[in-house]
PDB file of C-alpha atoms in Angstrom:
ATOM      1  CA  MET A 137      95.066  93.181 105.268  1.00  0.00           C
ATOM      2  CA  ILE A 138      91.399  93.844 105.992  1.00  0.00           C
ATOM      3  CA  ASN A 139      89.471  95.383 103.091  1.00  0.00           C
ATOM      4  CA  ALA A 140      86.064  95.873 104.743  1.00  0.00           C
ATOM      5  CA  LYS A 141      86.424  99.564 105.735  1.00  0.00           C
ATOM      6  CA  GLY A 142      83.770 101.464 107.686  1.00  0.00           C
ATOM      7  CA  PHE A 143      82.610 100.994 111.268  1.00  0.00           C
ATOM      8  CA  TYR A 144      81.064  98.175 113.246  1.00  0.00           C
ATOM      9  CA  ILE A 145      78.936  98.656 116.345  1.00  0.00           C
ATOM     10  CA  SER A 146      79.727  96.412 119.302  1.00  0.00           C
ATOM     11  CA  ARG A 147      77.279  93.540 119.545  1.00  0.00           C
ATOM     12  CA  TYR A 148      76.666  94.064 123.251  1.00  0.00           C
ATOM     13  CA  GLU A 149      76.567  96.963 125.662  1.00  0.00           C
ATOM     14  CA  ALA A 150      79.896  97.666 127.315  1.00  0.00           C
ATOM     15  CA  GLY A 151      80.751  94.675 129.446  1.00  0.00           C
ATOM     16  CA  ALA A 152      82.757  94.902 132.655  1.00  0.00           C
ATOM     17  CA  ASP A 153      85.108  91.933 132.852  1.00  0.00           C
ATOM     18  CA  GLY A 154      86.599  91.804 136.324  1.00  0.00           C
ATOM     19  CA  GLY A 155      86.842  95.006 138.290  1.00  0.00           C
ATOM     20  CA  LYS A 156      85.245  95.656 141.628  1.00  0.00           C
ATOM     21  CA  LEU A 157      82.063  97.652 142.187  1.00  0.00           C
ATOM     22  CA  GLU A 158      81.493  98.890 145.737  1.00  0.00           C
ATOM     23  CA  GLU A 159      78.738 101.282 146.763  1.00  0.00           C
ATOM     24  CA  ASN A 160      78.087 102.389 143.172  1.00  0.00           C
ATOM     25  CA  LYS A 161      81.766 103.113 142.402  1.00  0.00           C
ATOM     26  CA  TRP A 162      84.316 100.983 140.593  1.00  0.00           C
ATOM     27  CA  THR A 163      87.168 100.604 143.094  1.00  0.00           C
ATOM     28  CA  GLU A 164      89.037  98.404 140.613  1.00  0.00           C
ATOM     29  CA  THR A 165      88.595  99.295 136.948  1.00  0.00           C
ATOM     30  CA  PRO A 166      87.186  96.431 134.861  1.00  0.00           C
ATOM     31  CA  THR A 167      88.383  95.415 131.420  1.00  0.00           C
ATOM     32  CA  LEU A 168      86.047  96.468 128.598  1.00  0.00           C
ATOM     33  CA  VAL A 169      84.546  93.553 126.656  1.00  0.00           C
ATOM     34  CA  SER A 170      81.726  93.000 124.191  1.00  0.00           C
ATOM     35  CA  LYS A 171      80.417  89.567 124.999  1.00  0.00           C
ATOM     36  CA  LYS A 172      77.258  87.857 126.132  1.00  0.00           C
ATOM     37  CA  GLY A 173      76.501  87.200 129.768  1.00  0.00           C
ATOM     38  CA  VAL A 174      78.776  89.683 131.529  1.00  0.00           C
ATOM     39  CA  THR A 175      77.951  92.529 133.893  1.00  0.00           C
ATOM     40  CA  VAL A 176      77.059  95.756 132.098  1.00  0.00           C
ATOM     41  CA  TRP A 177      79.657  98.450 132.765  1.00  0.00           C
ATOM     42  CA  ASN A 178      77.525 101.100 134.450  1.00  0.00           C
ATOM     43  CA  TYR A 179      78.379 103.832 136.983  1.00  0.00           C
ATOM     44  CA  ILE A 180      80.676 105.485 134.451  1.00  0.00           C
ATOM     45  CA  SER A 181      80.691 109.101 133.228  1.00  0.00           C
ATOM     46  CA  GLN A 182      80.409 109.986 129.549  1.00  0.00           C
ATOM     47  CA  ASN A 183      84.002 111.252 129.547  1.00  0.00           C
ATOM     48  CA  ASN A 184      85.280 107.969 131.004  1.00  0.00           C
ATOM     49  CA  CYS A 185      83.163 106.068 128.455  1.00  0.00           C
ATOM     50  CA  LYS A 186      85.101 107.856 125.695  1.00  0.00           C
ATOM     51  CA  ILE A 187      88.426 107.033 127.350  1.00  0.00           C
ATOM     52  CA  GLU A 188      87.626 103.333 127.863  1.00  0.00           C
ATOM     53  CA  ALA A 189      86.153 102.930 124.369  1.00  0.00           C
ATOM     54  CA  LYS A 190      89.309 104.356 122.760  1.00  0.00           C
ATOM     55  CA  LYS A 191      91.526 102.020 124.805  1.00  0.00           C
ATOM     56  CA  PHE A 192      89.700  98.884 123.616  1.00  0.00           C
ATOM     57  CA  ILE A 193      91.816  98.457 120.461  1.00  0.00           C
ATOM     58  CA  ASN A 194      94.195 100.683 118.556  1.00  0.00           C
ATOM     59  CA  ASN A 195      96.433  99.245 115.863  1.00  0.00           C
ATOM     60  CA  SER A 196      97.176  99.792 112.159  1.00  0.00           C
ATOM     61  CA  ASN A 197      94.033  97.860 111.090  1.00  0.00           C
ATOM     62  CA  VAL A 198      91.390  98.666 113.714  1.00  0.00           C
ATOM     63  CA  LYS A 199      90.632 101.505 116.120  1.00  0.00           C
ATOM     64  CA  SER A 200      87.818 101.808 118.652  1.00  0.00           C
ATOM     65  CA  ALA A 201      85.819 104.749 119.991  1.00  0.00           C
ATOM     66  CA  LEU A 202      82.594 105.619 121.749  1.00  0.00           C
ATOM     67  CA  ILE A 203      79.711 105.438 119.279  1.00  0.00           C
ATOM     68  CA  SER A 204      78.684 108.827 117.905  1.00  0.00           C
ATOM     69  CA  GLY A 205      75.166 110.154 117.456  1.00  0.00           C
ATOM     70  CA  ILE A 206      75.480 109.957 113.680  1.00  0.00           C
ATOM     71  CA  GLN A 207      76.619 106.334 113.905  1.00  0.00           C
ATOM     72  CA  TRP A 208      73.685 105.504 116.197  1.00  0.00           C
ATOM     73  CA  ASP A 209      71.376 107.129 113.617  1.00  0.00           C
ATOM     74  CA  VAL A 210      72.979 105.106 110.796  1.00  0.00           C
ATOM     75  CA  VAL A 211      72.396 101.893 112.760  1.00  0.00           C
ATOM     76  CA  MET A 212      68.778 102.909 113.458  1.00  0.00           C
ATOM     77  CA  LYS A 213      68.228 103.649 109.747  1.00  0.00           C
ATOM     78  CA  PHE A 214      69.762 100.291 108.780  1.00  0.00           C
ATOM     79  CA  ILE A 215      67.508  98.447 111.229  1.00  0.00           C
ATOM     80  CA  GLY A 216      64.507 100.599 110.322  1.00  0.00           C
ATOM     81  CA  ASN A 217      61.145  99.072 111.086  1.00  0.00           C
ATOM     82  CA  ASN A 218      61.239  95.847 109.147  1.00  0.00           C
ATOM     83  CA  LYS A 219      63.965  93.702 110.695  1.00  0.00           C
ATOM     84  CA  LYS A 220      63.165  90.776 112.992  1.00  0.00           C
ATOM     85  CA  ASP A 221      64.157  90.466 116.640  1.00  0.00           C
ATOM     86  CA  GLY A 222      65.698  87.338 118.162  1.00  0.00           C
ATOM     87  CA  ASN A 223      62.212  85.846 118.580  1.00  0.00           C
ATOM     88  CA  GLY A 224      61.225  86.457 114.941  1.00  0.00           C
ATOM     89  CA  ASN A 225      58.991  89.469 115.671  1.00  0.00           C
ATOM     90  CA  LYS A 226      59.155  92.841 113.917  1.00  0.00           C
ATOM     91  CA  PHE A 227      61.681  95.255 115.503  1.00  0.00           C
ATOM     92  CA  ASP A 228      60.751  98.892 114.909  1.00  0.00           C
ATOM     93  CA  VAL A 229      63.307 101.411 116.225  1.00  0.00           C
ATOM     94  CA  GLU A 230      60.622 104.118 116.464  1.00  0.00           C
ATOM     95  CA  VAL A 231      58.100 102.143 118.516  1.00  0.00           C
ATOM     96  CA  TYR A 232      58.407 101.209 122.189  1.00  0.00           C
ATOM     97  CA  ASP A 233      57.899  97.475 122.719  1.00  0.00           C
ATOM     98  CA  ASN A 234      57.416  96.251 126.299  1.00  0.00           C
ATOM     99  CA  SER A 235      58.894  92.823 125.424  1.00  0.00           C
ATOM    100  CA  ARG A 236      62.293  94.471 124.911  1.00  0.00           C
ATOM    101  CA  HIS A 237      62.335  95.528 128.579  1.00  0.00           C
ATOM    102  CA  THR A 238      62.906  92.994 131.337  1.00  0.00           C
ATOM    103  CA  GLY A 239      62.032  95.277 134.285  1.00  0.00           C
ATOM    104  CA  SER A 240      65.463  94.813 135.854  1.00  0.00           C
ATOM    105  CA  ARG A 241      69.073  95.212 134.798  1.00  0.00           C
ATOM    106  CA  ALA A 242      70.405  92.050 133.208  1.00  0.00           C
ATOM    107  CA  LYS A 243      73.778  90.808 132.073  1.00  0.00           C
ATOM    108  CA  THR A 244      74.612  91.611 128.459  1.00  0.00           C
ATOM    109  CA  GLY A 245      72.671  89.932 125.665  1.00  0.00           C
ATOM    110  CA  GLN A 246      70.030  88.167 127.758  1.00  0.00           C
ATOM    111  CA  ASN A 247      66.819  89.356 126.058  1.00  0.00           C
ATOM    112  CA  LEU A 248      66.199  87.894 122.574  1.00  0.00           C
ATOM    113  CA  ALA A 249      63.320  90.347 122.053  1.00  0.00           C
ATOM    114  CA  ASP A 250      65.965  93.117 122.196  1.00  0.00           C
ATOM    115  CA  LYS A 251      68.273  91.533 119.620  1.00  0.00           C
ATOM    116  CA  VAL A 252      68.197  92.789 116.039  1.00  0.00           C
ATOM    117  CA  CYS A 253      70.787  92.331 113.272  1.00  0.00           C
ATOM    118  CA  ASN A 254      72.791  90.379 115.870  1.00  0.00           C
ATOM    119  CA  ILE A 255      73.039  93.499 118.084  1.00  0.00           C
ATOM    120  CA  TYR A 256      71.671  93.231 121.621  1.00  0.00           C
ATOM    121  CA  ASP A 257      70.107  95.680 124.084  1.00  0.00           C
ATOM    122  CA  LEU A 258      69.517  98.713 121.874  1.00  0.00           C
ATOM    123  CA  GLU A 259      66.207  99.494 123.573  1.00  0.00           C
ATOM    124  CA  GLY A 260      66.178  97.668 126.890  1.00  0.00           C
ATOM    125  CA  ASN A 261      68.694  97.079 129.658  1.00  0.00           C
ATOM    126  CA  CYS A 262      70.733 100.328 129.994  1.00  0.00           C
ATOM    127  CA  ARG A 263      70.719 103.679 128.222  1.00  0.00           C
ATOM    128  CA  GLU A 264      74.001 104.302 126.446  1.00  0.00           C
ATOM    129  CA  TYR A 265      76.242 107.352 126.423  1.00  0.00           C
ATOM    130  CA  ILE A 266      77.345 108.474 122.980  1.00  0.00           C
ATOM    131  CA  ALA A 267      80.070 110.885 121.834  1.00  0.00           C
ATOM    132  CA  GLU A 268      77.746 113.838 121.342  1.00  0.00           C
ATOM    133  CA  LYS A 269      76.913 117.038 123.213  1.00  0.00           C
ATOM    134  CA  ASN A 270      73.284 118.040 123.711  1.00  0.00           C
ATOM    135  CA  LYS A 271      72.668 121.170 121.629  1.00  0.00           C
ATOM    136  CA  LYS A 272      69.033 121.552 122.719  1.00  0.00           C
ATOM    137  CA  ASP A 273      69.655 121.963 126.455  1.00  0.00           C
ATOM    138  CA  SER A 274      73.040 123.089 127.773  1.00  0.00           C
ATOM    139  CA  SER A 275      72.044 122.130 131.337  1.00  0.00           C
ATOM    140  CA  LEU A 276      71.817 118.501 130.167  1.00  0.00           C
ATOM    141  CA  GLN A 277      74.987 118.572 128.106  1.00  0.00           C
ATOM    142  CA  TYR A 278      75.565 114.859 127.466  1.00  0.00           C
ATOM    143  CA  VAL A 279      73.498 112.488 125.337  1.00  0.00           C
ATOM    144  CA  LEU A 280      72.280 108.957 125.977  1.00  0.00           C
ATOM    145  CA  ARG A 281      70.521 106.785 123.408  1.00  0.00           C
ATOM    146  CA  GLY A 282      68.025 103.936 123.616  1.00  0.00           C
ATOM    147  CA  GLY A 283      65.892 102.905 126.561  1.00  0.00           C
ATOM    148  CA  SER A 284      66.494 101.123 129.821  1.00  0.00           C
ATOM    149  CA  TYR A 285      64.858  98.638 132.133  1.00  0.00           C
ATOM    150  CA  ASP A 286      63.704 101.294 134.610  1.00  0.00           C
ATOM    151  CA  ILE A 287      60.276 102.881 134.475  1.00  0.00           C
ATOM    152  CA  ASN A 288      61.645 106.129 133.010  1.00  0.00           C
ATOM    153  CA  GLY A 289      63.586 104.307 130.299  1.00  0.00           C
ATOM    154  CA  HIS A 290      60.666 102.855 128.419  1.00  0.00           C
ATOM    155  CA  THR A 291      61.447 104.553 125.142  1.00  0.00           C
ATOM    156  CA  PRO A 292      62.229 103.288 121.619  1.00  0.00           C
ATOM    157  CA  ALA A 293      65.761 102.380 120.507  1.00  0.00           C
ATOM    158  CA  MET A 294      66.185 105.559 118.465  1.00  0.00           C
ATOM    159  CA  THR A 295      65.407 107.872 121.422  1.00  0.00           C
ATOM    160  CA  ARG A 296      67.874 110.617 122.371  1.00  0.00           C
ATOM    161  CA  HIS A 297      68.083 111.750 126.039  1.00  0.00           C
ATOM    162  CA  GLY A 298      69.980 114.653 127.627  1.00  0.00           C
ATOM    163  CA  ASP A 299      71.924 114.117 130.858  1.00  0.00           C
ATOM    164  CA  TYR A 300      74.440 115.652 133.275  1.00  0.00           C
ATOM    165  CA  SER A 301      77.011 112.833 132.769  1.00  0.00           C
ATOM    166  CA  LEU A 302      75.937 111.024 135.880  1.00  0.00           C
ATOM    167  CA  GLU A 303      77.554 107.777 136.894  1.00  0.00           C
ATOM    168  CA  TRP A 304      74.311 105.854 137.244  1.00  0.00           C
ATOM    169  CA  VAL A 305      73.011 102.289 137.450  1.00  0.00           C
ATOM    170  CA  THR A 306      70.944 102.590 134.249  1.00  0.00           C
ATOM    171  CA  PHE A 307      73.679 104.305 132.154  1.00  0.00           C
ATOM    172  CA  SER A 308      76.303 102.413 130.178  1.00  0.00           C
ATOM    173  CA  PHE A 309      77.881 102.803 126.733  1.00  0.00           C
ATOM    174  CA  ARG A 310      78.619 101.049 123.459  1.00  0.00           C
ATOM    175  CA  PHE A 311      81.696 101.313 121.299  1.00  0.00           C
ATOM    176  CA  VAL A 312      82.424 101.093 117.603  1.00  0.00           C
ATOM    177  CA  LEU A 313      85.312  99.614 115.684  1.00  0.00           C
ATOM    178  CA  TYR A 314      86.778 101.416 112.704  1.00  0.00           C
ATOM    179  CA  VAL A 315      88.312  99.115 110.120  1.00  0.00           C
ATOM    180  CA  LEU A 316      91.134 101.036 108.441  1.00  0.00           C
TER     181      LEU A 316
END
């Protein structure tokens, strides 16, 4: 029996193990993983992110889901502005840091400057869909968090973005585990 309780954020962005991506569409659905060095699962809608995240694990001890906005905020508060990145430099969730952005999409967990508390790619690589609706702008009803490698994604880890639920190259997701 596990006595830890609470939630745990996946260490890496959603990884696509297997599957087949052709012309920006998955023609064979990959298996969701959280591990270093795999292709980031992009070109997925927010609704499908929720579905895949819930399928990751579901038993009497652990359940999975798409990370919520409140959970993202809890993680950002825990990290704050005084933790160290993988290179030993200060990681501030409220401040954009160019070293956390590689300028191109990378496999999961490749940038040590974007590793904090053993969690990778919160600011760089891909923006991440969360399980939250945008209350500020109903035309952009879905929410992404963090930044991405593209020129428009250069924002701090705590940033909240509105979107249409596009299946896009710079959009991925992250899941959480609930220990029961």
